[in-house]
Amino acid sequence: MAEFYAEAGYALNRARAGEAFAAVLADERLGSVWIIQVEHQDVGHMVLTLRYAMEYGGLIACLDDLYVKRDWRNRGLATRALIEARSFCERDGIRALTVEVGQDNGPAQTVYRRVGFAETVGRQLLALPLAPPTHL
């Protein structure tokens, strides 16, 4: 996660990140964490978090983190991870999968669009921070 945040120019609050991972790992109602591996080597991770959405009448998942180490990119790992996430959501009756992506992050947008993510027409994500983020 530190490498992931560093690429975006953020320092990581390791204690807060550890607490966040521990919370998701301890309670499956919050979501899931996957480690992306190649040849028994950890090369990335993916985190899905869950919430109930009235619009969909059920649980929806947010792709909270998807990271593949730089040396392992452009090998289809992120696409395969997203396909696995979609299959997981479909099996578990999750009604939608969302992701927040930077407007200037073209490579990530390409991967997300490849598996079917699209802009929500007429909507914009707004946030009201009530606690400091994990990045510093």
JSON list of C-alpha atoms in Angstrom, two decimals:
[
{"chain": "A", "resi": 1, "resn": "MET", "atom": "CA", "xyz": [0.00, 0.00, 0.00]},
{"chain": "A", "resi": 2, "resn": "ALA", "atom": "CA", "xyz": [2.92, 2.34, 0.68]},
{"chain": "A", "resi": 3, "resn": "GLU", "atom": "CA", "xyz": [4.15, 1.84, -2.92]},
{"chain": "A", "resi": 4, "resn": "PHE", "atom": "CA", "xyz": [0.62, 2.44, -4.22]},
{"chain": "A", "resi": 5, "resn": "TYR", "atom": "CA", "xyz": [0.27, 5.72, -2.34]},
{"chain": "A", "resi": 6, "resn": "ALA", "atom": "CA", "xyz": [3.81, 6.85, -3.18]},
{"chain": "A", "resi": 7, "resn": "GLU", "atom": "CA", "xyz": [2.99, 6.67, -6.90]},
{"chain": "A", "resi": 8, "resn": "ALA", "atom": "CA", "xyz": [0.23, 9.22, -6.29]},
{"chain": "A", "resi": 9, "resn": "GLY", "atom": "CA", "xyz": [2.60, 11.40, -4.27]},
{"chain": "A", "resi": 10, "resn": "TYR", "atom": "CA", "xyz": [1.10, 10.53, -0.87]},
{"chain": "A", "resi": 11, "resn": "ALA", "atom": "CA", "xyz": [2.87, 9.38, 2.24]},
{"chain": "A", "resi": 12, "resn": "LEU", "atom": "CA", "xyz": [1.09, 6.54, 4.03]},
{"chain": "A", "resi": 13, "resn": "ASN", "atom": "CA", "xyz": [-0.05, 6.61, 7.63]},
{"chain": "A", "resi": 14, "resn": "ARG", "atom": "CA", "xyz": [1.01, 3.00, 8.28]},
{"chain": "A", "resi": 15, "resn": "ALA", "atom": "CA", "xyz": [-0.82, 2.69, 11.59]},
{"chain": "A", "resi": 16, "resn": "ARG", "atom": "CA", "xyz": [-4.11, 3.85, 10.09]},
{"chain": "A", "resi": 17, "resn": "ALA", "atom": "CA", "xyz": [-3.62, 1.64, 7.00]},
{"chain": "A", "resi": 18, "resn": "GLY", "atom": "CA", "xyz": [-2.93, -1.36, 9.24]},
{"chain": "A", "resi": 19, "resn": "GLU", "atom": "CA", "xyz": [-6.11, -0.66, 11.20]},
{"chain": "A", "resi": 20, "resn": "ALA", "atom": "CA", "xyz": [-8.10, -0.35, 7.97]},
{"chain": "A", "resi": 21, "resn": "PHE", "atom": "CA", "xyz": [-6.84, -3.68, 6.62]},
{"chain": "A", "resi": 22, "resn": "ALA", "atom": "CA", "xyz": [-7.39, -5.37, 9.98]},
{"chain": "A", "resi": 23, "resn": "ALA", "atom": "CA", "xyz": [-11.00, -4.14, 10.11]},
{"chain": "A", "resi": 24, "resn": "VAL", "atom": "CA", "xyz": [-11.86, -5.47, 6.64]},
{"chain": "A", "resi": 25, "resn": "LEU", "atom": "CA", "xyz": [-10.08, -8.77, 7.28]},
{"chain": "A", "resi": 26, "resn": "ALA", "atom": "CA", "xyz": [-11.88, -9.23, 10.62]},
{"chain": "A", "resi": 27, "resn": "ASP", "atom": "CA", "xyz": [-15.43, -8.62, 9.32]},
{"chain": "A", "resi": 28, "resn": "GLU", "atom": "CA", "xyz": [-16.52, -9.99, 5.95]},
{"chain": "A", "resi": 29, "resn": "ARG", "atom": "CA", "xyz": [-19.54, -7.68, 6.07]},
{"chain": "A", "resi": 30, "resn": "LEU", "atom": "CA", "xyz": [-17.13, -4.81, 5.39]},
{"chain": "A", "resi": 31, "resn": "GLY", "atom": "CA", "xyz": [-15.52, -6.32, 2.31]},
{"chain": "A", "resi": 32, "resn": "SER", "atom": "CA", "xyz": [-12.68, -8.48, 1.07]},
{"chain": "A", "resi": 33, "resn": "VAL", "atom": "CA", "xyz": [-8.95, -8.26, 0.45]},
{"chain": "A", "resi": 34, "resn": "TRP", "atom": "CA", "xyz": [-7.13, -10.21, -2.26]},
{"chain": "A", "resi": 35, "resn": "ILE", "atom": "CA", "xyz": [-3.40, -10.56, -2.74]},
{"chain": "A", "resi": 36, "resn": "ILE", "atom": "CA", "xyz": [-2.40, -10.76, -6.40]},
{"chain": "A", "resi": 37, "resn": "GLN", "atom": "CA", "xyz": [0.27, -13.42, -6.81]},
{"chain": "A", "resi": 38, "resn": "VAL", "atom": "CA", "xyz": [2.43, -14.69, -9.63]},
{"chain": "A", "resi": 39, "resn": "GLU", "atom": "CA", "xyz": [4.61, -17.75, -9.06]},
{"chain": "A", "resi": 40, "resn": "HIS", "atom": "CA", "xyz": [4.02, -17.56, -5.28]},
{"chain": "A", "resi": 41, "resn": "GLN", "atom": "CA", "xyz": [5.20, -13.94, -5.25]},
{"chain": "A", "resi": 42, "resn": "ASP", "atom": "CA", "xyz": [2.98, -11.10, -3.97]},
{"chain": "A", "resi": 43, "resn": "VAL", "atom": "CA", "xyz": [2.78, -8.56, -6.79]},
{"chain": "A", "resi": 44, "resn": "GLY", "atom": "CA", "xyz": [-0.26, -6.51, -5.84]},
{"chain": "A", "resi": 45, "resn": "HIS", "atom": "CA", "xyz": [-3.52, -6.32, -3.95]},
{"chain": "A", "resi": 46, "resn": "MET", "atom": "CA", "xyz": [-7.19, -5.54, -4.39]},
{"chain": "A", "resi": 47, "resn": "VAL", "atom": "CA", "xyz": [-9.70, -4.38, -1.78]},
{"chain": "A", "resi": 48, "resn": "LEU", "atom": "CA", "xyz": [-13.49, -4.39, -2.16]},
{"chain": "A", "resi": 49, "resn": "THR", "atom": "CA", "xyz": [-15.62, -2.69, 0.45]},
{"chain": "A", "resi": 50, "resn": "LEU", "atom": "CA", "xyz": [-19.38, -3.11, 0.79]},
{"chain": "A", "resi": 51, "resn": "ARG", "atom": "CA", "xyz": [-22.36, -0.87, 1.47]},
{"chain": "A", "resi": 52, "resn": "TYR", "atom": "CA", "xyz": [-26.11, -1.02, 1.07]},
{"chain": "A", "resi": 53, "resn": "ALA", "atom": "CA", "xyz": [-27.54, 1.16, -1.69]},
{"chain": "A", "resi": 54, "resn": "MET", "atom": "CA", "xyz": [-31.20, 2.04, -1.97]},
{"chain": "A", "resi": 55, "resn": "GLU", "atom": "CA", "xyz": [-30.75, 2.74, -5.68]},
{"chain": "A", "resi": 56, "resn": "TYR", "atom": "CA", "xyz": [-29.85, -0.91, -6.30]},
{"chain": "A", "resi": 57, "resn": "GLY", "atom": "CA", "xyz": [-31.96, -2.38, -3.49]},
{"chain": "A", "resi": 58, "resn": "GLY", "atom": "CA", "xyz": [-29.05, -4.28, -2.01]},
{"chain": "A", "resi": 59, "resn": "LEU", "atom": "CA", "xyz": [-25.34, -4.43, -1.40]},
{"chain": "A", "resi": 60, "resn": "ILE", "atom": "CA", "xyz": [-22.92, -2.76, -3.75]},
{"chain": "A", "resi": 61, "resn": "ALA", "atom": "CA", "xyz": [-19.15, -3.08, -3.73]},
{"chain": "A", "resi": 62, "resn": "CYS", "atom": "CA", "xyz": [-16.58, -0.35, -4.07]},
{"chain": "A", "resi": 63, "resn": "LEU", "atom": "CA", "xyz": [-13.24, -1.26, -5.57]},
{"chain": "A", "resi": 64, "resn": "ASP", "atom": "CA", "xyz": [-11.33, 0.63, -2.91]},
{"chain": "A", "resi": 65, "resn": "ASP", "atom": "CA", "xyz": [-7.80, -0.37, -3.93]},
{"chain": "A", "resi": 66, "resn": "LEU", "atom": "CA", "xyz": [-6.29, -2.10, -6.93]},
{"chain": "A", "resi": 67, "resn": "TYR", "atom": "CA", "xyz": [-2.54, -2.09, -7.16]},
{"chain": "A", "resi": 68, "resn": "VAL", "atom": "CA", "xyz": [-0.04, -4.07, -9.23]},
{"chain": "A", "resi": 69, "resn": "LYS", "atom": "CA", "xyz": [3.66, -3.43, -8.70]},
{"chain": "A", "resi": 70, "resn": "ARG", "atom": "CA", "xyz": [5.25, -1.50, -11.53]},
{"chain": "A", "resi": 71, "resn": "ASP", "atom": "CA", "xyz": [7.44, -4.41, -12.74]},
{"chain": "A", "resi": 72, "resn": "TRP", "atom": "CA", "xyz": [4.36, -6.64, -13.09]},
{"chain": "A", "resi": 73, "resn": "ARG", "atom": "CA", "xyz": [2.12, -4.27, -15.04]},
{"chain": "A", "resi": 74, "resn": "ASN", "atom": "CA", "xyz": [0.91, -4.73, -18.61]},
{"chain": "A", "resi": 75, "resn": "ARG", "atom": "CA", "xyz": [0.59, -8.50, -18.15]},
{"chain": "A", "resi": 76, "resn": "GLY", "atom": "CA", "xyz": [-3.19, -8.58, -17.68]},
{"chain": "A", "resi": 77, "resn": "LEU", "atom": "CA", "xyz": [-3.01, -9.02, -13.89]},
{"chain": "A", "resi": 78, "resn": "ALA", "atom": "CA", "xyz": [-5.25, -6.05, -13.07]},
{"chain": "A", "resi": 79, "resn": "THR", "atom": "CA", "xyz": [-7.77, -7.11, -15.71]},
{"chain": "A", "resi": 80, "resn": "ARG", "atom": "CA", "xyz": [-7.85, -10.67, -14.34]},
{"chain": "A", "resi": 81, "resn": "ALA", "atom": "CA", "xyz": [-8.25, -9.33, -10.80]},
{"chain": "A", "resi": 82, "resn": "LEU", "atom": "CA", "xyz": [-11.18, -7.17, -11.91]},
{"chain": "A", "resi": 83, "resn": "ILE", "atom": "CA", "xyz": [-12.81, -10.12, -13.68]},
{"chain": "A", "resi": 84, "resn": "GLU", "atom": "CA", "xyz": [-12.44, -12.13, -10.46]},
{"chain": "A", "resi": 85, "resn": "ALA", "atom": "CA", "xyz": [-13.95, -9.27, -8.44]},
{"chain": "A", "resi": 86, "resn": "ARG", "atom": "CA", "xyz": [-16.89, -9.09, -10.83]},
{"chain": "A", "resi": 87, "resn": "SER", "atom": "CA", "xyz": [-17.45, -12.86, -10.62]},
{"chain": "A", "resi": 88, "resn": "PHE", "atom": "CA", "xyz": [-17.24, -12.70, -6.83]},
{"chain": "A", "resi": 89, "resn": "CYS", "atom": "CA", "xyz": [-19.84, -9.92, -6.74]},
{"chain": "A", "resi": 90, "resn": "GLU", "atom": "CA", "xyz": [-22.18, -11.74, -9.11]},
{"chain": "A", "resi": 91, "resn": "ARG", "atom": "CA", "xyz": [-21.92, -14.98, -7.06]},
{"chain": "A", "resi": 92, "resn": "ASP", "atom": "CA", "xyz": [-22.64, -13.11, -3.82]},
{"chain": "A", "resi": 93, "resn": "GLY", "atom": "CA", "xyz": [-25.62, -11.16, -5.19]},
{"chain": "A", "resi": 94, "resn": "ILE", "atom": "CA", "xyz": [-23.85, -7.81, -5.04]},
{"chain": "A", "resi": 95, "resn": "ARG", "atom": "CA", "xyz": [-25.82, -5.49, -7.31]},
{"chain": "A", "resi": 96, "resn": "ALA", "atom": "CA", "xyz": [-23.18, -3.05, -8.56]},
{"chain": "A", "resi": 97, "resn": "LEU", "atom": "CA", "xyz": [-19.44, -2.48, -8.46]},
{"chain": "A", "resi": 98, "resn": "THR", "atom": "CA", "xyz": [-18.04, 1.06, -8.33]},
{"chain": "A", "resi": 99, "resn": "VAL", "atom": "CA", "xyz": [-14.57, 2.54, -8.48]},
{"chain": "A", "resi": 100, "resn": "GLU", "atom": "CA", "xyz": [-13.17, 6.03, -7.97]},
{"chain": "A", "resi": 101, "resn": "VAL", "atom": "CA", "xyz": [-10.39, 6.89, -10.39]},
{"chain": "A", "resi": 102, "resn": "GLY", "atom": "CA", "xyz": [-8.39, 10.05, -10.90]},
{"chain": "A", "resi": 103, "resn": "GLN", "atom": "CA", "xyz": [-9.41, 12.10, -13.92]},
{"chain": "A", "resi": 104, "resn": "ASP", "atom": "CA", "xyz": [-5.78, 12.15, -15.07]},
{"chain": "A", "resi": 105, "resn": "ASN", "atom": "CA", "xyz": [-5.14, 8.43, -14.48]},
{"chain": "A", "resi": 106, "resn": "GLY", "atom": "CA", "xyz": [-5.59, 7.23, -18.05]},
{"chain": "A", "resi": 107, "resn": "PRO", "atom": "CA", "xyz": [-3.94, 3.82, -17.58]},
{"chain": "A", "resi": 108, "resn": "ALA", "atom": "CA", "xyz": [-6.29, 2.92, -14.70]},
{"chain": "A", "resi": 109, "resn": "GLN", "atom": "CA", "xyz": [-9.31, 4.18, -16.61]},
{"chain": "A", "resi": 110, "resn": "THR", "atom": "CA", "xyz": [-8.34, 1.97, -19.55]},
{"chain": "A", "resi": 111, "resn": "VAL", "atom": "CA", "xyz": [-8.19, -1.13, -17.34]},
{"chain": "A", "resi": 112, "resn": "TYR", "atom": "CA", "xyz": [-11.53, -0.34, -15.68]},
{"chain": "A", "resi": 113, "resn": "ARG", "atom": "CA", "xyz": [-13.29, 0.36, -18.98]},
{"chain": "A", "resi": 114, "resn": "ARG", "atom": "CA", "xyz": [-11.88, -2.87, -20.42]},
{"chain": "A", "resi": 115, "resn": "VAL", "atom": "CA", "xyz": [-14.00, -4.89, -17.96]},
{"chain": "A", "resi": 116, "resn": "GLY", "atom": "CA", "xyz": [-17.13, -2.75, -18.32]},
{"chain": "A", "resi": 117, "resn": "PHE", "atom": "CA", "xyz": [-16.86, 0.19, -15.92]},
{"chain": "A", "resi": 118, "resn": "ALA", "atom": "CA", "xyz": [-18.34, 3.38, -17.36]},
{"chain": "A", "resi": 119, "resn": "GLU", "atom": "CA", "xyz": [-18.98, 6.92, -16.18]},
{"chain": "A", "resi": 120, "resn": "THR", "atom": "CA", "xyz": [-22.29, 7.44, -14.45]},
{"chain": "A", "resi": 121, "resn": "VAL", "atom": "CA", "xyz": [-23.97, 10.00, -16.67]},
{"chain": "A", "resi": 122, "resn": "GLY", "atom": "CA", "xyz": [-25.19, 13.07, -14.87]},
{"chain": "A", "resi": 123, "resn": "ARG", "atom": "CA", "xyz": [-23.50, 12.25, -11.56]},
{"chain": "A", "resi": 124, "resn": "GLN", "atom": "CA", "xyz": [-20.45, 13.42, -9.71]},
{"chain": "A", "resi": 125, "resn": "LEU", "atom": "CA", "xyz": [-18.84, 11.89, -6.64]},
{"chain": "A", "resi": 126, "resn": "LEU", "atom": "CA", "xyz": [-18.81, 14.33, -3.72]},
{"chain": "A", "resi": 127, "resn": "ALA", "atom": "CA", "xyz": [-17.20, 13.67, -0.34]},
{"chain": "A", "resi": 128, "resn": "LEU", "atom": "CA", "xyz": [-17.48, 15.21, 3.10]},
{"chain": "A", "resi": 129, "resn": "PRO", "atom": "CA", "xyz": [-14.40, 14.09, 5.06]},
{"chain": "A", "resi": 130, "resn": "LEU", "atom": "CA", "xyz": [-15.23, 13.42, 8.71]},
{"chain": "A", "resi": 131, "resn": "ALA", "atom": "CA", "xyz": [-11.82, 11.98, 9.59]},
{"chain": "A", "resi": 132, "resn": "PRO", "atom": "CA", "xyz": [-8.36, 12.38, 8.10]},
{"chain": "A", "resi": 133, "resn": "PRO", "atom": "CA", "xyz": [-7.50, 10.05, 5.20]},
{"chain": "A", "resi": 134, "resn": "THR", "atom": "CA", "xyz": [-4.96, 7.23, 5.36]},
{"chain": "A", "resi": 135, "resn": "HIS", "atom": "CA", "xyz": [-2.55, 9.26, 3.25]},
{"chain": "A", "resi": 136, "resn": "LEU", "atom": "CA", "xyz": [-0.67, 12.11, 4.86]}
]
